[in-house]
mmCIF file of C-alpha atoms in Angstrom:
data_model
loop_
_atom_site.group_PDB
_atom_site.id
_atom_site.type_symbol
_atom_site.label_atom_id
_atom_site.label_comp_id
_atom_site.label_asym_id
_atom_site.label_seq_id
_atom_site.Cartn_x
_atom_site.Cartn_y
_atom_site.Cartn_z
ATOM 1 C CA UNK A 1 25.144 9.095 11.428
ATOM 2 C CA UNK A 2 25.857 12.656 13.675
ATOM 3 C CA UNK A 3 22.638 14.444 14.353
ATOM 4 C CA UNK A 4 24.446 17.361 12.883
ATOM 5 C CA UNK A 5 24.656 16.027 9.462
ATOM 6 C CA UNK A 6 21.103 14.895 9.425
ATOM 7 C CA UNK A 7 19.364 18.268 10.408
ATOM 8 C CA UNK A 8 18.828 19.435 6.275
ATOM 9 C CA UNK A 9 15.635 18.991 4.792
ATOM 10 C CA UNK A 10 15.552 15.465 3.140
ATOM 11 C CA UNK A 11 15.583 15.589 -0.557
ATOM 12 C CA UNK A 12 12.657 12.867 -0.405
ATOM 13 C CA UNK A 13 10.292 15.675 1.291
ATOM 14 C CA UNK A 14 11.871 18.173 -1.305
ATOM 15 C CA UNK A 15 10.749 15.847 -4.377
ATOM 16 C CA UNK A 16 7.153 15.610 -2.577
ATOM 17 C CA UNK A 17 6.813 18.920 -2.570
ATOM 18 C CA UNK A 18 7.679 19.635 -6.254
ATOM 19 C CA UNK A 19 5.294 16.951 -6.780
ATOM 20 C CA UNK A 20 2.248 18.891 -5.118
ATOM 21 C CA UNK A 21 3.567 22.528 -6.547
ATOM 22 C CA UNK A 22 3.546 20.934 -10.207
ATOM 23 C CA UNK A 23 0.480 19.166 -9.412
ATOM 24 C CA UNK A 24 -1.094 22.161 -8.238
ATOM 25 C CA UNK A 25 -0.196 24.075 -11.248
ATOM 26 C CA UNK A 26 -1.416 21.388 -12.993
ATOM 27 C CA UNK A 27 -5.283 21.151 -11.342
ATOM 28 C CA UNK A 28 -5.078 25.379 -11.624
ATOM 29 C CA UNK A 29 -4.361 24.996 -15.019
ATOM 30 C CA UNK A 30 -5.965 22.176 -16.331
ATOM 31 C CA UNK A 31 -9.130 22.221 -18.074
ATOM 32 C CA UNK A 32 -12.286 19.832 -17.479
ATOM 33 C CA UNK A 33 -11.846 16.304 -16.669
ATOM 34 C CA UNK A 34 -8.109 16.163 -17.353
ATOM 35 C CA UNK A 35 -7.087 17.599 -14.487
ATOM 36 C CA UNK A 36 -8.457 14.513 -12.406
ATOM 37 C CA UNK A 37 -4.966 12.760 -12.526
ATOM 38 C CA UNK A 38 -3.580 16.071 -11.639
ATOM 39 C CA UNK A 39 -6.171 16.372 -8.554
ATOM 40 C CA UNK A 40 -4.939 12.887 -7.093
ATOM 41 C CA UNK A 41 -1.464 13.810 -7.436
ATOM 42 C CA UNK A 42 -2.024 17.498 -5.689
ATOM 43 C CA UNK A 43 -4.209 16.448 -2.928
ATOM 44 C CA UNK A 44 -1.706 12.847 -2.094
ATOM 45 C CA UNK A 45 1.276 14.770 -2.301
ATOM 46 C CA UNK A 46 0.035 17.460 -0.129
ATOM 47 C CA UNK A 47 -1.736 15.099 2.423
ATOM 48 C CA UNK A 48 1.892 13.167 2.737
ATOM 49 C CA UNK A 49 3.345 16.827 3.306
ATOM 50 C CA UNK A 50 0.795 17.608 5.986
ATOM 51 C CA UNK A 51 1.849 14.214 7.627
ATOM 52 C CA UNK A 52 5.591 14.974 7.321
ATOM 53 C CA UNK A 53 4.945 18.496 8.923
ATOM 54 C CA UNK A 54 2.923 16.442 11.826
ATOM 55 C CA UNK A 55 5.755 13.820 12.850
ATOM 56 C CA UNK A 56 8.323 17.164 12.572
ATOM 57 C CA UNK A 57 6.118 18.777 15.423
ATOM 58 C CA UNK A 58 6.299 16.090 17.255
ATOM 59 C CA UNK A 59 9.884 15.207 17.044
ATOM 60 C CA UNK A 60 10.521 19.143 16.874
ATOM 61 C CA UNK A 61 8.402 19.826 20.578
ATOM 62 C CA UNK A 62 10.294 16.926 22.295
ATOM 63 C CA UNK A 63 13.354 18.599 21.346
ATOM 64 C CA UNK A 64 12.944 20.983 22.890
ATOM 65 C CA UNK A 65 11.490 19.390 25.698
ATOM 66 C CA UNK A 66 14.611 18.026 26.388
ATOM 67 C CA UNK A 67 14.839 14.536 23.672
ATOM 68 C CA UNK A 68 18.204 15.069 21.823
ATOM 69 C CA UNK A 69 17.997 11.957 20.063
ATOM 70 C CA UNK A 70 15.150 12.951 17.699
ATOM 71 C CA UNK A 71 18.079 14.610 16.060
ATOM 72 C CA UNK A 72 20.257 11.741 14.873
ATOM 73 C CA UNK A 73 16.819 9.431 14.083
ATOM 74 C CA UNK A 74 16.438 11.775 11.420
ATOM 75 C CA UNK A 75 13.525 12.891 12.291
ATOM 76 C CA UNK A 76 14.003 16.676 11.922
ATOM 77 C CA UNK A 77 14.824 16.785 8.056
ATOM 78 C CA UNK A 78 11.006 15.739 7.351
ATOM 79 C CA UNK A 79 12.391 12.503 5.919
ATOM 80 C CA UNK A 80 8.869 10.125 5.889
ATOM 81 C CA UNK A 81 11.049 6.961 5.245
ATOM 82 C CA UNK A 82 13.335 7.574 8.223
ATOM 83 C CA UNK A 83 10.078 7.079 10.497
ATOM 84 C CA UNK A 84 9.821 4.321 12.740
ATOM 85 C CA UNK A 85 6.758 3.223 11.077
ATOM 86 C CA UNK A 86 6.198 4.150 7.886
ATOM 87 C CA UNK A 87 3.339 1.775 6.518
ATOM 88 C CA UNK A 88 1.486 3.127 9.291
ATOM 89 C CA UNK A 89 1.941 6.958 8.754
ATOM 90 C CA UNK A 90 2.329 7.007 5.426
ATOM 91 C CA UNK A 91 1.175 3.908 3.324
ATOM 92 C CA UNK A 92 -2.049 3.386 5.541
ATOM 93 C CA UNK A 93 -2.890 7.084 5.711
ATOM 94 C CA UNK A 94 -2.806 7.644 1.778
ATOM 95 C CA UNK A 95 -4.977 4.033 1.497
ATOM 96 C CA UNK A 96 -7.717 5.290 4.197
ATOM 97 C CA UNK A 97 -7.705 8.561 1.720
ATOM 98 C CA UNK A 98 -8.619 6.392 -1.190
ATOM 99 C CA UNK A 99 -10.891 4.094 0.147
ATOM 100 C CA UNK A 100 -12.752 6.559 2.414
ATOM 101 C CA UNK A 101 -12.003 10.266 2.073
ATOM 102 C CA UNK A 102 -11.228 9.765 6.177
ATOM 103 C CA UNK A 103 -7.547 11.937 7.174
ATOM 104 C CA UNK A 104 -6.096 9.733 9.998
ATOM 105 C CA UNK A 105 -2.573 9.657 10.636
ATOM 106 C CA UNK A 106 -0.537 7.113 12.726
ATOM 107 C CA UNK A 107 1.853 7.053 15.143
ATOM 108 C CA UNK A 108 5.379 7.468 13.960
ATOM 109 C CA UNK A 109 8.091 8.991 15.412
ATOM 110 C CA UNK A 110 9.747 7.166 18.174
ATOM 111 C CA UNK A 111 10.267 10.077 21.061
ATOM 112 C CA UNK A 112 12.837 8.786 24.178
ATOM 113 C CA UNK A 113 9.888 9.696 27.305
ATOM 114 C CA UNK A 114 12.642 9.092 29.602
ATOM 115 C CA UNK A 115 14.799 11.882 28.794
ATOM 116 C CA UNK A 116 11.563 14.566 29.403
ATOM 117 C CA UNK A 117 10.335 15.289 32.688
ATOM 118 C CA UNK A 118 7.300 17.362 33.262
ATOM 119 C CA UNK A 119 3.654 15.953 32.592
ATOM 120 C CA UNK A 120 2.914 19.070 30.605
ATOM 121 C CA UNK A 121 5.494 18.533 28.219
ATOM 122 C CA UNK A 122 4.815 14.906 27.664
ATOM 123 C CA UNK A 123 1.066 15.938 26.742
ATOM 124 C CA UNK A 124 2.136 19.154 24.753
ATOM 125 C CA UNK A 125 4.643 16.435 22.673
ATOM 126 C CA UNK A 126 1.806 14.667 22.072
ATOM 127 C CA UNK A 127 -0.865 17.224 21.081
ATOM 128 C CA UNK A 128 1.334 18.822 18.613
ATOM 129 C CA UNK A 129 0.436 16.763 15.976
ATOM 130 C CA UNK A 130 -3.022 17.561 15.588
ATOM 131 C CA UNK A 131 -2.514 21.291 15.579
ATOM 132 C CA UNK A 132 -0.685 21.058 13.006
ATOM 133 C CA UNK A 133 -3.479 19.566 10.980
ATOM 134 C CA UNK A 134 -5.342 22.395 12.251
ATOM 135 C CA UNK A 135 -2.883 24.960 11.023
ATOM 136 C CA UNK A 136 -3.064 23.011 7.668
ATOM 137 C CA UNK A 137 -7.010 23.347 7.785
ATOM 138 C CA UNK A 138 -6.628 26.967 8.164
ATOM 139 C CA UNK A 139 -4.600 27.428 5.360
ATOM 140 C CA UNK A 140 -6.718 25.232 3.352
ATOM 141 C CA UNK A 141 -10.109 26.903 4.084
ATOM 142 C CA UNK A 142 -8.548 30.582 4.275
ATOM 143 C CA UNK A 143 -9.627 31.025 0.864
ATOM 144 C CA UNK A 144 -13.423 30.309 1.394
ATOM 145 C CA UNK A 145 -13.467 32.392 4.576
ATOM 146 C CA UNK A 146 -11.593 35.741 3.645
ATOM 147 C CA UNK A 147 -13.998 35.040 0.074
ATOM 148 C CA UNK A 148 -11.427 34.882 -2.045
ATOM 149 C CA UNK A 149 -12.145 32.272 -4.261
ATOM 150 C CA UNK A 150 -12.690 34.667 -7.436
ATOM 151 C CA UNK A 151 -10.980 33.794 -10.163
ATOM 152 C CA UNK A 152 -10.123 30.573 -8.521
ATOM 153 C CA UNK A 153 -10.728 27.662 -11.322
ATOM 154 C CA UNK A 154 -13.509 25.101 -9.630
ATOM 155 C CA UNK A 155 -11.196 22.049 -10.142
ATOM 156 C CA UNK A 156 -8.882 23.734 -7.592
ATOM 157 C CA UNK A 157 -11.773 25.252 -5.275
ATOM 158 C CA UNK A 158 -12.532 21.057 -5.027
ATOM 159 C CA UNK A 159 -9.234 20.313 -3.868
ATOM 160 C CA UNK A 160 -8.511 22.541 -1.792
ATOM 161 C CA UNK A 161 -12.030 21.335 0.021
ATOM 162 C CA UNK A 162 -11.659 18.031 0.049
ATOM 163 C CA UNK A 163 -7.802 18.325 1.312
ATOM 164 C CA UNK A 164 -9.055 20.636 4.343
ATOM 165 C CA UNK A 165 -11.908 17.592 4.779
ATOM 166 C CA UNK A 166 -8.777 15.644 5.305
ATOM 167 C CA UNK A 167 -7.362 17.751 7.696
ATOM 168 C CA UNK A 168 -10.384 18.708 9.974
ATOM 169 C CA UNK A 169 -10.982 14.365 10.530
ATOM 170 C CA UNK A 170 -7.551 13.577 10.785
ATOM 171 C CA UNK A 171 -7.260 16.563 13.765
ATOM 172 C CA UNK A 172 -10.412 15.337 15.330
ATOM 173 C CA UNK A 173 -9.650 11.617 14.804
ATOM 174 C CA UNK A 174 -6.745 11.548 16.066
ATOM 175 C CA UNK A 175 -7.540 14.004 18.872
ATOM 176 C CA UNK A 176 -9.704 10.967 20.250
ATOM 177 C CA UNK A 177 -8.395 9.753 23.374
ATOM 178 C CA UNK A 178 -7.836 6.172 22.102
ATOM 179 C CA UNK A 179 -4.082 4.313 22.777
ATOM 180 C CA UNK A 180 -1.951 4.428 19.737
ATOM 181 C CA UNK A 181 -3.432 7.926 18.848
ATOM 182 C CA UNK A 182 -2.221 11.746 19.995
ATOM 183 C CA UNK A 183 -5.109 12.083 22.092
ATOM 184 C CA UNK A 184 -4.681 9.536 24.426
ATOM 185 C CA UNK A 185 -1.013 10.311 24.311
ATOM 186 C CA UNK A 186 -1.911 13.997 25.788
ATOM 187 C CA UNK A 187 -3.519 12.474 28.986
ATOM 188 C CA UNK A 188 -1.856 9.604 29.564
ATOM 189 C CA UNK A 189 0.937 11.293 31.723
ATOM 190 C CA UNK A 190 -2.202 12.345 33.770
ATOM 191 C CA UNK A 191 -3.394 8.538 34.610
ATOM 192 C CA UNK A 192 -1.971 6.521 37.100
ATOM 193 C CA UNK A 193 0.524 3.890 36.713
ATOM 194 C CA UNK A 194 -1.385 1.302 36.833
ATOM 195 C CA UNK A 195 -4.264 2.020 34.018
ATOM 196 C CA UNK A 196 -1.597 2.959 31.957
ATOM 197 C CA UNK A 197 -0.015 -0.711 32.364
ATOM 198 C CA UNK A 198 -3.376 -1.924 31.727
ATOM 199 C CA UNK A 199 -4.258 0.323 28.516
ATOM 200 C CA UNK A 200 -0.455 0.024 26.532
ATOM 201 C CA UNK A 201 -1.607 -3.730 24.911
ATOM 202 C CA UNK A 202 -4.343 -1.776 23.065
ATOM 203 C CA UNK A 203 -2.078 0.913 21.638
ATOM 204 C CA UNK A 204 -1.547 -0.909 18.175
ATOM 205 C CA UNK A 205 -4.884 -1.563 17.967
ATOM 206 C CA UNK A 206 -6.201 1.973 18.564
ATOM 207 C CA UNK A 207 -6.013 3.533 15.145
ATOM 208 C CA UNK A 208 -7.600 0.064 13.705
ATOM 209 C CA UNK A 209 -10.661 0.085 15.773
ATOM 210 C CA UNK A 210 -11.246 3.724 15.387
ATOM 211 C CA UNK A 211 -10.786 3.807 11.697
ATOM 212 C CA UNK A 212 -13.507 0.553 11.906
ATOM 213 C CA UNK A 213 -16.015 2.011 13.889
ATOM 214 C CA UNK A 214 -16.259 4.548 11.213
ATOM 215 C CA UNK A 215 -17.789 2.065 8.717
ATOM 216 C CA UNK A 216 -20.258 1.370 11.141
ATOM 217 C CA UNK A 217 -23.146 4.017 9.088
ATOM 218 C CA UNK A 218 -24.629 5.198 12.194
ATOM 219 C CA UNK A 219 -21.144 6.709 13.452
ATOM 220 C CA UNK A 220 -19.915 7.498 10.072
ATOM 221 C CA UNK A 221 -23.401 9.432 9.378
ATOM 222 C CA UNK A 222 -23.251 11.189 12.731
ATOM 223 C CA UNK A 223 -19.122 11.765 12.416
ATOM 224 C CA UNK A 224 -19.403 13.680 8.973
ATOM 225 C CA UNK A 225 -22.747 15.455 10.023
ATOM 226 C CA UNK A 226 -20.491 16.918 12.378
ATOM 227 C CA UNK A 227 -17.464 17.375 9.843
ATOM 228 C CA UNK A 228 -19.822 19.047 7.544
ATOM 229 C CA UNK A 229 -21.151 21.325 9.565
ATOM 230 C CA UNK A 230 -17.575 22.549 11.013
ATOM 231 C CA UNK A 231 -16.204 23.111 7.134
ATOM 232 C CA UNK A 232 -19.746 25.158 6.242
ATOM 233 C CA UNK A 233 -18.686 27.542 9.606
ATOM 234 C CA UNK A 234 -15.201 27.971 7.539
ATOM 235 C CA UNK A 235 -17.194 28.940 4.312
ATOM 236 C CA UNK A 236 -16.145 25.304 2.580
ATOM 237 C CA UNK A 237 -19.487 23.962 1.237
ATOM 238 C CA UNK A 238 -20.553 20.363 0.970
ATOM 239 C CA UNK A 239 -20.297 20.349 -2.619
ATOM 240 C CA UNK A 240 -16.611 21.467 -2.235
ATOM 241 C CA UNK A 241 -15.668 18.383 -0.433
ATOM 242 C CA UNK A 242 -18.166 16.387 -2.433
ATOM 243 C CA UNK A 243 -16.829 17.454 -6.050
ATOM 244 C CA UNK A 244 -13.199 17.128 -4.289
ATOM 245 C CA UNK A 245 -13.149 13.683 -3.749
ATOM 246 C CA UNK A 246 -15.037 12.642 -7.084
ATOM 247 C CA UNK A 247 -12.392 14.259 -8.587
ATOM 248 C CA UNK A 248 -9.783 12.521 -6.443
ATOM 249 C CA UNK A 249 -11.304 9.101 -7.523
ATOM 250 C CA UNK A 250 -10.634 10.064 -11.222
ATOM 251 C CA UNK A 251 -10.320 6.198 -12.231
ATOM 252 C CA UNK A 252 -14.203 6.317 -10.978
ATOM 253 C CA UNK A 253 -17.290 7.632 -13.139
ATOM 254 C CA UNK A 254 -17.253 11.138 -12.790
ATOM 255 C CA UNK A 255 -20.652 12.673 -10.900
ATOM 256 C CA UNK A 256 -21.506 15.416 -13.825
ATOM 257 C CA UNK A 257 -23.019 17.502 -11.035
ATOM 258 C CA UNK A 258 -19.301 18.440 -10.393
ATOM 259 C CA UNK A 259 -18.268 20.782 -12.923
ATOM 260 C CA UNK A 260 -14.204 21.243 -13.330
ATOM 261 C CA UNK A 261 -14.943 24.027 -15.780
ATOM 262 C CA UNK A 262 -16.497 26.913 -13.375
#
């Protein structure tokens, strides 16, 4: 298909978003404990947006770095299903959500190196993933640090926590400098031929072993320690996160310490 007729925004990222403004609308509204489907659907459907808007900065910065073909892959109409890997940057994302609370996006936009010269631009392709998660944080936690939460119904407060949780480990995550993940992909242009020969059999093993050393309780203690303390500098409390995720996990007994009806 031409590049030019795939530049639109995809209807699939279109429906996504609908689903995370009705959902939204939905956990604002809502009261008590019913807005726990509501919460699963806002914070998915906004997490799969955030990861959309990651693979676009990618694809868009190596555009512009000089990688036309980005264009006719697709990958600039925020399409998720027209990545090159899409169980590992969407399906596995959304499962590491559920089963851990951990934001850690893969690798999924296939970017032509060949066509870019310039270390700096092979490293800025790279690291524009993860500040997009950070500009997502800072939307997310805007309203605890400019203290403007009044009027804001809890159940909403808690999801807008726990999706900036989200966002603060998959930017440090996948800042790591591990193959298969952005940070090693923003020095790798820097190491010589040779270790990089030696390193690329790891790289689909990267976001596997980094995603298991977080179960070890030791790391996972010290990692979230660390998490915690960066979201209480942005005004976002433990609580928030806390009561975020037990929401999230509304098939779960709900913790009655976290009230949906402040």
């Amino acid at each position: 298909m031409p590049a030019e007729k795939r530049q639109g925004i995809s209807p699939v990222f279109l429906g996504i978003v609908a689903v995370m403004a009705v959902s939204g609308w939905a956990v604002w509204a809502g009261p008590g404990r019913s807005v726990g489907l509501a919460t699963f659907l806002f914070v998915t459907a906004a997490w799969v947006v955030s990861l959309c808007l990651h693979e676009y900065a990618h694809a868009r910065t190596a555009l512009h770095s000089g990688d036309i073909s980005v264009g006719a892959k697709g990958y600039l109409t925020l399409n998720p299903l027209l990545y090159t890997h899409a169980l590992l940057s969407i399906v596995l994302p959304v499962l590491f959500v559920i089963m851990g609370g951990i934001g850690l996006p893969g690798g999924a936009v296939f970017i032509e190196r060949g066509r870019i010269r310039g270390r700096w631009r092979h490293s800025l392709i790279s690291a524009a993933g993860p500040l997009t998660n950070v500009l997502f944080a800072i939307v997310c936690t805007a309203p605890f640090w400019l203290d403007a939460l009044s009027g804001v119904p809890a159940a909403f407060q808690y999801a807008l926590g726990f999706l900036a949780l989200l966002q603060v480990t998959a930017a440090i995550l996948n800042s790591v400098p591990v193959p298969g993940l952005d940070g090693y992909g923003v020095i790798e242009p820097w190491l010589s031929h040779s270790v990089r020969r030696q390193v690329e059999p790891l790289a689909p093993f990267g976001l596997i072993a980094v995603f298991a050393l977080l179960w070890v309780p030791g790391v996972n203690a010290a990692f979230f320690d660390a998490v915690d303390a960066l979201l209480r500098s942005l005004g976002v409390s433990q609580n928030d996160t806390y009561c975020g995720l037990d929401a999230y996990r509304f098939w779960q007994t709900q913790d009655v310490r976290c009230s949906l009806n402040g």
